[in-house]
Amino acid sequence: MSSEVLARREAVRTDRTARFERMVEIRALEDAVRGLFAEGLVHGTTHTCQGQEAVSVGVAAALRPTDSVCCTYRGHGMGMALGLTPQQVCGEIMGRVVGSIGGVGGSMHLCETSIGLLPTMAIVGAGVPVAAGAALTAQVRGTDDVAVAVFGDGAANIGAFHEGINLAAIWKLPAIFICENNQYGEYSPIAATTPIANIADRAVSYGIPGEVVDGQDVDAVNAAVATAAARARAGDGPSLLEMKTYRYAGHSRSDTAPYRPAGEFDRWYERDPINTFGARLTSEGLLAPGDTDAIAARIAGEVDAAVDEVKGAAAPGVASMFENVLV
């Protein structure tokens, strides 16, 4: 683990102002990524997480670097929250050697095991059983580490969701299952695919705690995950947390989300996670009036510089395909 990544990891764990800055950084990079895709500089597809920053940062703030995190193809924010730099994330998205795994994984396959980020999953729901396996590893080894699966609302309707959580509940594995409910599974609103209002209510069928959390509030996310982590570390088994949040961008690439009802975006943006947290820190005296704008301007410049650096980096060669193949 580089000293920079470690410092970024610890800052989110210990400093609420740093959490605000990381949320701003995630938003800025994701906005830049959409522009890069439009320029033809991102190959394949990409899925951004504007609006969901409080979930990523709140989760990361409650975990240790030795804990494991499995997340989805919409994982840029989680990677940065855990400590990846903008260069590492953008480099992977653009297929450059400065990416977190050398540019061979792309947008949907970020990884940095030294800070607990297991390879992000392009298969919907795949992280649920993988997290159960990572939790079993911790249990067998006798550590007090926890494993976290972050998945979307659509994943709560597939077999891996049931199988992974059911097994974790039976064996009391130190796992936290976090549904990042951004209201849409690809292009379908949750009400069209799920017959209950709260996915967290499914926890009762596994005999584990379930909680609905305000996914627009980084402090609320942090508190809920910290409680679930303490329970898991004590040997009391897994929890199911549902973070109610909203996806500002479309599902992927050039999707402009024309399927949204009129006014829906505006209603969610009234509780934008960055704006509300910045206002809270200002009211608490941790930020002075005007600091939020200054931070946003500074970070925008840093992200622009990171993108320029990545544009100038080399692409991996053909031999790179074999560098992570082990026997």
mmCIF file of C-alpha atoms in Angstrom:
data_model
loop_
_atom_site.group_PDB
_atom_site.id
_atom_site.type_symbol
_atom_site.label_atom_id
_atom_site.label_comp_id
_atom_site.label_asym_id
_atom_site.label_seq_id
_atom_site.Cartn_x
_atom_site.Cartn_y
_atom_site.Cartn_z
ATOM 1 C CA MET A 1 0.000 0.000 0.000
ATOM 2 C CA SER A 2 1.452 3.388 -0.963
ATOM 3 C CA SER A 3 1.778 6.055 1.705
ATOM 4 C CA GLU A 4 -0.639 8.274 -0.230
ATOM 5 C CA VAL A 5 -3.352 5.625 -0.401
ATOM 6 C CA LEU A 6 -2.873 4.818 3.285
ATOM 7 C CA ALA A 7 -3.125 8.502 4.216
ATOM 8 C CA ARG A 8 -6.304 8.882 2.164
ATOM 9 C CA ARG A 9 -7.745 5.771 3.812
ATOM 10 C CA GLU A 10 -7.038 7.044 7.325
ATOM 11 C CA ALA A 11 -8.319 10.544 6.591
ATOM 12 C CA VAL A 12 -11.788 9.244 5.758
ATOM 13 C CA ARG A 13 -11.766 7.054 8.856
ATOM 14 C CA THR A 14 -10.837 9.828 11.266
ATOM 15 C CA ASP A 15 -11.728 13.251 9.851
ATOM 16 C CA ARG A 16 -15.251 14.402 8.993
ATOM 17 C CA THR A 17 -13.950 17.312 6.922
ATOM 18 C CA ALA A 18 -11.884 14.846 4.895
ATOM 19 C CA ARG A 19 -15.098 12.904 4.282
ATOM 20 C CA PHE A 20 -16.674 15.981 2.769
ATOM 21 C CA GLU A 21 -13.628 16.545 0.582
ATOM 22 C CA ARG A 22 -13.689 12.920 -0.610
ATOM 23 C CA MET A 23 -17.365 13.193 -1.520
ATOM 24 C CA VAL A 24 -16.612 16.322 -3.555
ATOM 25 C CA GLU A 25 -13.692 14.532 -5.218
ATOM 26 C CA ILE A 26 -15.825 11.537 -6.176
ATOM 27 C CA ARG A 27 -18.469 13.806 -7.717
ATOM 28 C CA ALA A 28 -15.830 15.764 -9.648
ATOM 29 C CA LEU A 29 -14.152 12.672 -11.047
ATOM 30 C CA GLU A 30 -17.425 11.032 -12.020
ATOM 31 C CA ASP A 31 -18.450 14.198 -13.872
ATOM 32 C CA ALA A 32 -15.083 14.125 -15.643
ATOM 33 C CA VAL A 33 -15.532 10.453 -16.561
ATOM 34 C CA ARG A 34 -18.800 11.167 -18.333
ATOM 35 C CA GLY A 35 -17.014 13.838 -20.345
ATOM 36 C CA LEU A 36 -14.165 11.464 -21.178
ATOM 37 C CA PHE A 37 -16.630 8.871 -22.388
ATOM 38 C CA ALA A 38 -18.295 11.441 -24.622
ATOM 39 C CA GLU A 39 -14.852 12.229 -26.069
ATOM 40 C CA GLY A 40 -14.306 8.573 -26.930
ATOM 41 C CA LEU A 41 -11.501 8.154 -24.399
ATOM 42 C CA VAL A 42 -13.245 5.415 -22.383
ATOM 43 C CA HIS A 43 -13.565 2.043 -24.087
ATOM 44 C CA GLY A 44 -16.470 -0.233 -23.296
ATOM 45 C CA THR A 45 -19.082 1.005 -20.877
ATOM 46 C CA THR A 46 -18.951 2.892 -17.592
ATOM 47 C CA HIS A 47 -21.373 3.477 -14.726
ATOM 48 C CA THR A 48 -21.067 6.558 -12.529
ATOM 49 C CA CYS A 49 -22.371 7.227 -9.020
ATOM 50 C CA GLN A 50 -23.153 10.957 -8.759
ATOM 51 C CA GLY A 51 -25.617 11.391 -5.903
ATOM 52 C CA GLN A 52 -24.518 8.272 -4.026
ATOM 53 C CA GLU A 53 -21.310 9.652 -2.497
ATOM 54 C CA ALA A 54 -22.556 9.520 1.092
ATOM 55 C CA VAL A 55 -22.938 5.751 0.903
ATOM 56 C CA SER A 56 -19.387 5.099 -0.295
ATOM 57 C CA VAL A 57 -17.745 7.510 2.130
ATOM 58 C CA GLY A 58 -19.944 6.545 5.067
ATOM 59 C CA VAL A 59 -19.168 2.866 4.560
ATOM 60 C CA ALA A 60 -15.428 3.461 4.226
ATOM 61 C CA ALA A 61 -15.357 5.649 7.328
ATOM 62 C CA ALA A 62 -16.667 2.796 9.464
ATOM 63 C CA LEU A 63 -14.265 0.100 8.257
ATOM 64 C CA ARG A 64 -10.641 -0.882 8.788
ATOM 65 C CA PRO A 65 -8.164 -1.391 5.930
ATOM 66 C CA THR A 66 -8.083 -5.102 6.822
ATOM 67 C CA ASP A 67 -11.831 -5.460 6.242
ATOM 68 C CA SER A 68 -12.962 -6.655 2.811
ATOM 69 C CA VAL A 69 -15.359 -4.822 0.504
ATOM 70 C CA CYS A 70 -17.097 -6.248 -2.563
ATOM 71 C CA CYS A 71 -19.030 -3.762 -4.665
ATOM 72 C CA THR A 72 -20.637 -3.399 -8.044
ATOM 73 C CA TYR A 73 -19.645 -2.139 -11.475
ATOM 74 C CA ARG A 74 -20.748 1.305 -10.184
ATOM 75 C CA GLY A 75 -17.708 1.179 -7.910
ATOM 76 C CA HIS A 76 -15.570 4.229 -8.688
ATOM 77 C CA GLY A 77 -16.852 6.071 -5.617
ATOM 78 C CA MET A 78 -16.292 3.157 -3.282
ATOM 79 C CA GLY A 79 -12.756 2.696 -4.546
ATOM 80 C CA MET A 80 -11.923 6.349 -3.949
ATOM 81 C CA ALA A 81 -13.659 6.362 -0.564
ATOM 82 C CA LEU A 82 -11.449 3.461 0.493
ATOM 83 C CA GLY A 83 -8.321 5.324 -0.603
ATOM 84 C CA LEU A 84 -7.702 4.936 -4.328
ATOM 85 C CA THR A 85 -6.437 8.145 -5.912
ATOM 86 C CA PRO A 86 -8.182 9.850 -8.831
ATOM 87 C CA GLN A 87 -5.228 8.820 -11.001
ATOM 88 C CA GLN A 88 -5.649 5.156 -10.064
ATOM 89 C CA VAL A 89 -9.372 5.166 -10.757
ATOM 90 C CA CYS A 90 -9.277 7.286 -13.904
ATOM 91 C CA GLY A 91 -6.262 5.332 -15.127
ATOM 92 C CA GLU A 92 -8.162 2.083 -14.847
ATOM 93 C CA ILE A 93 -11.230 3.549 -16.543
ATOM 94 C CA MET A 94 -9.126 4.834 -19.441
ATOM 95 C CA GLY A 95 -6.987 1.690 -19.683
ATOM 96 C CA ARG A 96 -3.634 3.207 -18.703
ATOM 97 C CA VAL A 97 -0.762 1.692 -16.724
ATOM 98 C CA VAL A 98 -1.334 4.143 -13.854
ATOM 99 C CA GLY A 99 -4.663 2.426 -13.120
ATOM 100 C CA SER A 100 -5.140 0.521 -9.882
ATOM 101 C CA ILE A 101 -4.437 -2.798 -11.635
ATOM 102 C CA GLY A 102 -2.397 -1.447 -14.505
ATOM 103 C CA GLY A 103 -5.243 -0.558 -16.831
ATOM 104 C CA VAL A 104 -6.225 -4.133 -17.646
ATOM 105 C CA GLY A 105 -9.496 -4.196 -15.660
ATOM 106 C CA GLY A 106 -11.319 -1.139 -16.878
ATOM 107 C CA SER A 107 -14.197 0.768 -15.352
ATOM 108 C CA MET A 108 -16.025 -2.241 -13.911
ATOM 109 C CA HIS A 109 -13.036 -4.061 -12.405
ATOM 110 C CA LEU A 110 -11.241 -1.913 -9.863
ATOM 111 C CA CYS A 111 -9.196 -3.658 -7.197
ATOM 112 C CA GLU A 112 -6.758 -2.868 -4.391
ATOM 113 C CA THR A 113 -6.593 -5.663 -1.853
ATOM 114 C CA SER A 114 -4.178 -3.754 0.396
ATOM 115 C CA ILE A 115 -7.058 -1.471 1.414
ATOM 116 C CA GLY A 116 -9.675 -4.204 1.373
ATOM 117 C CA LEU A 117 -11.145 -3.528 -2.071
ATOM 118 C CA LEU A 118 -11.774 -6.886 -3.696
ATOM 119 C CA PRO A 119 -12.303 -6.834 -7.466
ATOM 120 C CA THR A 120 -15.503 -4.963 -8.265
ATOM 121 C CA MET A 121 -18.175 -7.121 -9.848
ATOM 122 C CA ALA A 122 -19.756 -6.724 -13.275
ATOM 123 C CA ILE A 123 -22.186 -9.587 -12.559
ATOM 124 C CA VAL A 124 -25.252 -8.305 -10.701
ATOM 125 C CA GLY A 125 -25.270 -9.613 -7.133
ATOM 126 C CA ALA A 126 -21.993 -11.518 -7.463
ATOM 127 C CA GLY A 127 -20.433 -9.678 -4.530
ATOM 128 C CA VAL A 128 -22.927 -11.122 -2.030
ATOM 129 C CA PRO A 129 -21.600 -14.719 -1.983
ATOM 130 C CA VAL A 130 -18.031 -13.474 -2.460
ATOM 131 C CA ALA A 131 -18.380 -11.336 0.672
ATOM 132 C CA ALA A 132 -19.780 -14.353 2.509
ATOM 133 C CA GLY A 133 -16.644 -16.238 1.483
ATOM 134 C CA ALA A 134 -14.393 -13.416 2.667
ATOM 135 C CA ALA A 135 -16.282 -13.359 5.968
ATOM 136 C CA LEU A 136 -15.799 -17.124 6.301
ATOM 137 C CA THR A 137 -12.067 -16.579 5.762
ATOM 138 C CA ALA A 138 -11.975 -14.116 8.660
ATOM 139 C CA GLN A 139 -13.975 -16.477 10.850
ATOM 140 C CA VAL A 140 -11.732 -19.476 10.122
ATOM 141 C CA ARG A 141 -8.559 -17.459 10.648
ATOM 142 C CA GLY A 142 -9.869 -16.069 13.913
ATOM 143 C CA THR A 143 -9.422 -12.414 13.020
ATOM 144 C CA ASP A 144 -12.061 -9.838 13.887
ATOM 145 C CA ASP A 145 -12.235 -8.499 10.356
ATOM 146 C CA VAL A 146 -15.562 -8.090 8.586
ATOM 147 C CA ALA A 147 -16.564 -8.471 4.950
ATOM 148 C CA VAL A 148 -18.967 -6.085 3.270
ATOM 149 C CA ALA A 149 -21.054 -6.582 0.138
ATOM 150 C CA VAL A 150 -22.411 -3.427 -1.474
ATOM 151 C CA PHE A 151 -25.012 -4.144 -4.155
ATOM 152 C CA GLY A 152 -27.910 -2.468 -5.906
ATOM 153 C CA ASP A 153 -31.634 -2.885 -5.371
ATOM 154 C CA GLY A 154 -31.905 -5.033 -8.481
ATOM 155 C CA ALA A 155 -29.483 -7.565 -6.988
ATOM 156 C CA ALA A 156 -31.871 -8.135 -4.075
ATOM 157 C CA ASN A 157 -34.131 -10.091 -6.423
ATOM 158 C CA ILE A 158 -31.685 -12.752 -7.598
ATOM 159 C CA GLY A 159 -30.622 -16.080 -6.147
ATOM 160 C CA ALA A 160 -27.149 -15.034 -5.027
ATOM 161 C CA PHE A 161 -28.698 -12.498 -2.649
ATOM 162 C CA HIS A 162 -30.726 -15.166 -0.853
ATOM 163 C CA GLU A 163 -28.027 -17.825 -0.903
ATOM 164 C CA GLY A 164 -25.212 -15.580 0.313
ATOM 165 C CA ILE A 165 -27.159 -13.963 3.146
ATOM 166 C CA ASN A 166 -28.828 -17.230 4.167
ATOM 167 C CA LEU A 167 -25.469 -18.986 4.491
ATOM 168 C CA ALA A 168 -23.952 -16.046 6.367
ATOM 169 C CA ALA A 169 -26.862 -16.068 8.795
ATOM 170 C CA ILE A 170 -26.643 -19.819 9.428
ATOM 171 C CA TRP A 171 -22.902 -19.690 10.127
ATOM 172 C CA LYS A 172 -23.009 -16.292 11.868
ATOM 173 C CA LEU A 173 -20.391 -14.962 9.486
ATOM 174 C CA PRO A 174 -18.901 -11.490 10.170
ATOM 175 C CA ALA A 175 -20.554 -9.886 7.144
ATOM 176 C CA ILE A 176 -22.505 -6.737 6.370
ATOM 177 C CA PHE A 177 -24.833 -6.760 3.379
ATOM 178 C CA ILE A 178 -25.497 -3.236 2.131
ATOM 179 C CA CYS A 179 -28.171 -2.596 -0.474
ATOM 180 C CA GLU A 180 -27.381 0.696 -2.200
ATOM 181 C CA ASN A 181 -30.962 1.379 -3.246
ATOM 182 C CA ASN A 182 -30.672 4.137 -5.848
ATOM 183 C CA GLN A 183 -34.299 3.590 -6.898
ATOM 184 C CA TYR A 184 -33.523 2.014 -10.276
ATOM 185 C CA GLY A 185 -32.353 -1.364 -11.520
ATOM 186 C CA GLU A 186 -30.876 -0.347 -14.850
ATOM 187 C CA TYR A 187 -33.889 1.388 -16.450
ATOM 188 C CA SER A 188 -36.638 0.022 -14.202
ATOM 189 C CA PRO A 189 -37.909 1.802 -11.068
ATOM 190 C CA ILE A 190 -37.809 -0.369 -7.982
ATOM 191 C CA ALA A 191 -41.592 -0.384 -7.650
ATOM 192 C CA ALA A 192 -41.810 -2.211 -10.991
ATOM 193 C CA THR A 193 -39.527 -5.044 -9.882
ATOM 194 C CA THR A 194 -39.875 -5.387 -6.113
ATOM 195 C CA PRO A 195 -43.170 -5.967 -4.269
ATOM 196 C CA ILE A 196 -42.089 -4.488 -0.923
ATOM 197 C CA ALA A 197 -41.196 -0.928 0.004
ATOM 198 C CA ASN A 198 -38.082 -1.775 2.030
ATOM 199 C CA ILE A 199 -35.542 -4.391 1.007
ATOM 200 C CA ALA A 200 -34.230 -4.319 4.583
ATOM 201 C CA ASP A 201 -37.498 -5.977 5.653
ATOM 202 C CA ARG A 202 -36.229 -9.196 4.078
ATOM 203 C CA ALA A 203 -33.737 -9.530 6.936
ATOM 204 C CA VAL A 204 -36.428 -11.087 9.135
ATOM 205 C CA SER A 205 -36.538 -14.151 6.884
ATOM 206 C CA TYR A 206 -32.850 -14.757 7.625
ATOM 207 C CA GLY A 207 -33.142 -14.063 11.352
ATOM 208 C CA ILE A 208 -30.730 -11.113 11.200
ATOM 209 C CA PRO A 209 -31.086 -7.385 11.878
ATOM 210 C CA GLY A 210 -32.331 -5.219 9.016
ATOM 211 C CA GLU A 211 -32.266 -1.438 8.919
ATOM 212 C CA VAL A 212 -33.321 1.253 6.480
ATOM 213 C CA VAL A 213 -30.742 4.057 6.451
ATOM 214 C CA ASP A 214 -30.795 7.550 4.946
ATOM 215 C CA GLY A 215 -28.258 7.082 2.171
ATOM 216 C CA GLN A 216 -28.094 10.840 1.591
ATOM 217 C CA ASP A 217 -26.584 11.375 5.064
ATOM 218 C CA VAL A 218 -22.955 10.304 5.422
ATOM 219 C CA ASP A 219 -23.145 10.436 9.227
ATOM 220 C CA ALA A 220 -26.193 8.152 9.263
ATOM 221 C CA VAL A 221 -24.475 5.689 6.919
ATOM 222 C CA ASN A 222 -21.322 5.722 9.023
ATOM 223 C CA ALA A 223 -23.234 5.104 12.260
ATOM 224 C CA ALA A 224 -25.267 2.220 10.835
ATOM 225 C CA VAL A 225 -22.238 0.480 9.349
ATOM 226 C CA ALA A 226 -20.221 0.978 12.536
ATOM 227 C CA THR A 227 -22.976 -0.677 14.574
ATOM 228 C CA ALA A 228 -23.227 -3.596 12.142
ATOM 229 C CA ALA A 229 -19.436 -3.962 12.108
ATOM 230 C CA ALA A 230 -19.263 -4.073 15.902
ATOM 231 C CA ARG A 231 -21.935 -6.771 15.914
ATOM 232 C CA ALA A 232 -20.064 -8.801 13.302
ATOM 233 C CA ARG A 233 -16.718 -8.466 15.091
ATOM 234 C CA ALA A 234 -18.330 -9.682 18.316
ATOM 235 C CA GLY A 235 -19.402 -12.925 16.624
ATOM 236 C CA ASP A 236 -23.090 -12.059 16.432
ATOM 237 C CA GLY A 237 -23.375 -12.539 12.689
ATOM 238 C CA PRO A 238 -24.415 -10.475 9.683
ATOM 239 C CA SER A 239 -26.730 -7.504 9.175
ATOM 240 C CA LEU A 240 -28.699 -6.226 6.197
ATOM 241 C CA LEU A 241 -28.623 -2.462 5.689
ATOM 242 C CA GLU A 242 -30.596 -0.654 3.008
ATOM 243 C CA MET A 243 -29.217 2.754 2.026
ATOM 244 C CA LYS A 244 -31.929 4.847 0.363
ATOM 245 C CA THR A 245 -30.135 7.034 -2.156
ATOM 246 C CA TYR A 246 -30.492 8.282 -5.729
ATOM 247 C CA ARG A 247 -28.565 7.940 -8.957
ATOM 248 C CA TYR A 248 -28.201 11.338 -10.635
ATOM 249 C CA ALA A 249 -26.769 9.965 -13.866
ATOM 250 C CA GLY A 250 -28.424 7.408 -16.085
ATOM 251 C CA HIS A 251 -27.637 3.725 -15.835
ATOM 252 C CA SER A 252 -24.539 3.862 -18.025
ATOM 253 C CA ARG A 253 -22.764 5.595 -20.879
ATOM 254 C CA SER A 254 -25.013 8.081 -22.650
ATOM 255 C CA ASP A 255 -28.265 7.188 -20.858
ATOM 256 C CA THR A 256 -30.045 10.471 -20.081
ATOM 257 C CA ALA A 257 -32.704 8.723 -17.968
ATOM 258 C CA PRO A 258 -35.800 9.886 -19.911
ATOM 259 C CA TYR A 259 -37.786 7.293 -17.951
ATOM 260 C CA ARG A 260 -37.688 9.361 -14.768
ATOM 261 C CA PRO A 261 -40.961 10.988 -13.677
ATOM 262 C CA ALA A 262 -41.003 14.781 -13.882
ATOM 263 C CA GLY A 263 -39.707 16.411 -10.719
ATOM 264 C CA GLU A 264 -38.149 13.250 -9.256
ATOM 265 C CA PHE A 265 -34.554 14.374 -9.724
ATOM 266 C CA ASP A 266 -35.301 17.797 -8.240
ATOM 267 C CA ARG A 267 -36.904 16.267 -5.149
ATOM 268 C CA TRP A 268 -33.843 14.139 -4.475
ATOM 269 C CA TYR A 269 -31.408 16.951 -5.254
ATOM 270 C CA GLU A 270 -32.988 19.042 -2.495
ATOM 271 C CA ARG A 271 -31.191 16.629 -0.160
ATOM 272 C CA ASP A 272 -27.968 16.372 -2.137
ATOM 273 C CA PRO A 273 -25.486 14.522 0.111
ATOM 274 C CA ILE A 274 -22.617 16.912 -0.543
ATOM 275 C CA ASN A 275 -24.622 20.100 -0.043
ATOM 276 C CA THR A 276 -26.327 18.889 3.124
ATOM 277 C CA PHE A 277 -23.122 17.596 4.700
ATOM 278 C CA GLY A 278 -21.251 20.779 3.806
ATOM 279 C CA ALA A 279 -23.999 22.840 5.458
ATOM 280 C CA ARG A 280 -23.828 20.629 8.556
ATOM 281 C CA LEU A 281 -20.057 21.005 8.884
ATOM 282 C CA THR A 282 -20.437 24.769 8.472
ATOM 283 C CA SER A 283 -23.112 24.932 11.177
ATOM 284 C CA GLU A 284 -20.870 22.892 13.488
ATOM 285 C CA GLY A 285 -17.962 25.279 12.913
ATOM 286 C CA LEU A 286 -15.747 22.678 11.235
ATOM 287 C CA LEU A 287 -15.928 24.724 8.037
ATOM 288 C CA ALA A 288 -16.091 28.494 7.715
ATOM 289 C CA PRO A 289 -18.644 30.204 5.450
ATOM 290 C CA GLY A 290 -17.359 29.960 1.902
ATOM 291 C CA ASP A 291 -15.112 26.968 2.607
ATOM 292 C CA THR A 292 -17.343 24.553 0.709
ATOM 293 C CA ASP A 293 -17.017 26.556 -2.512
ATOM 294 C CA ALA A 294 -13.266 26.911 -2.043
ATOM 295 C CA ILE A 295 -12.876 23.178 -1.456
ATOM 296 C CA ALA A 296 -14.936 22.386 -4.547
ATOM 297 C CA ALA A 297 -12.826 24.730 -6.680
ATOM 298 C CA ARG A 298 -9.545 23.315 -5.360
ATOM 299 C CA ILE A 299 -10.609 19.706 -5.875
ATOM 300 C CA ALA A 300 -11.925 20.452 -9.373
ATOM 301 C CA GLY A 301 -8.451 21.666 -10.275
ATOM 302 C CA GLU A 302 -6.821 18.600 -8.728
ATOM 303 C CA VAL A 303 -9.124 16.264 -10.631
ATOM 304 C CA ASP A 304 -8.480 18.102 -13.893
ATOM 305 C CA ALA A 305 -4.744 17.715 -13.305
ATOM 306 C CA ALA A 306 -5.185 14.010 -12.531
ATOM 307 C CA VAL A 307 -7.142 13.490 -15.756
ATOM 308 C CA ASP A 308 -4.447 15.269 -17.757
ATOM 309 C CA GLU A 309 -1.813 13.060 -16.126
ATOM 310 C CA VAL A 310 -3.745 9.930 -17.043
ATOM 311 C CA LYS A 311 -4.211 11.102 -20.635
ATOM 312 C CA GLY A 312 -0.440 11.266 -20.932
ATOM 313 C CA ALA A 313 0.164 7.821 -19.425
ATOM 314 C CA ALA A 314 0.964 4.750 -21.485
ATOM 315 C CA ALA A 315 -1.500 1.988 -22.258
ATOM 316 C CA PRO A 316 -0.629 -1.542 -21.086
ATOM 317 C CA GLY A 317 0.978 -3.863 -23.601
ATOM 318 C CA VAL A 318 -0.319 -7.235 -24.733
ATOM 319 C CA ALA A 319 1.937 -9.012 -22.212
ATOM 320 C CA SER A 320 0.021 -7.317 -19.394
ATOM 321 C CA MET A 321 -2.784 -9.836 -19.924
ATOM 322 C CA PHE A 322 -0.623 -12.478 -18.277
ATOM 323 C CA GLU A 323 0.892 -10.507 -15.380
ATOM 324 C CA ASN A 324 -1.896 -11.409 -12.950
ATOM 325 C CA VAL A 325 -2.386 -15.005 -14.036
ATOM 326 C CA LEU A 326 -1.020 -17.261 -11.324
ATOM 327 C CA VAL A 327 -0.172 -20.969 -11.186
#
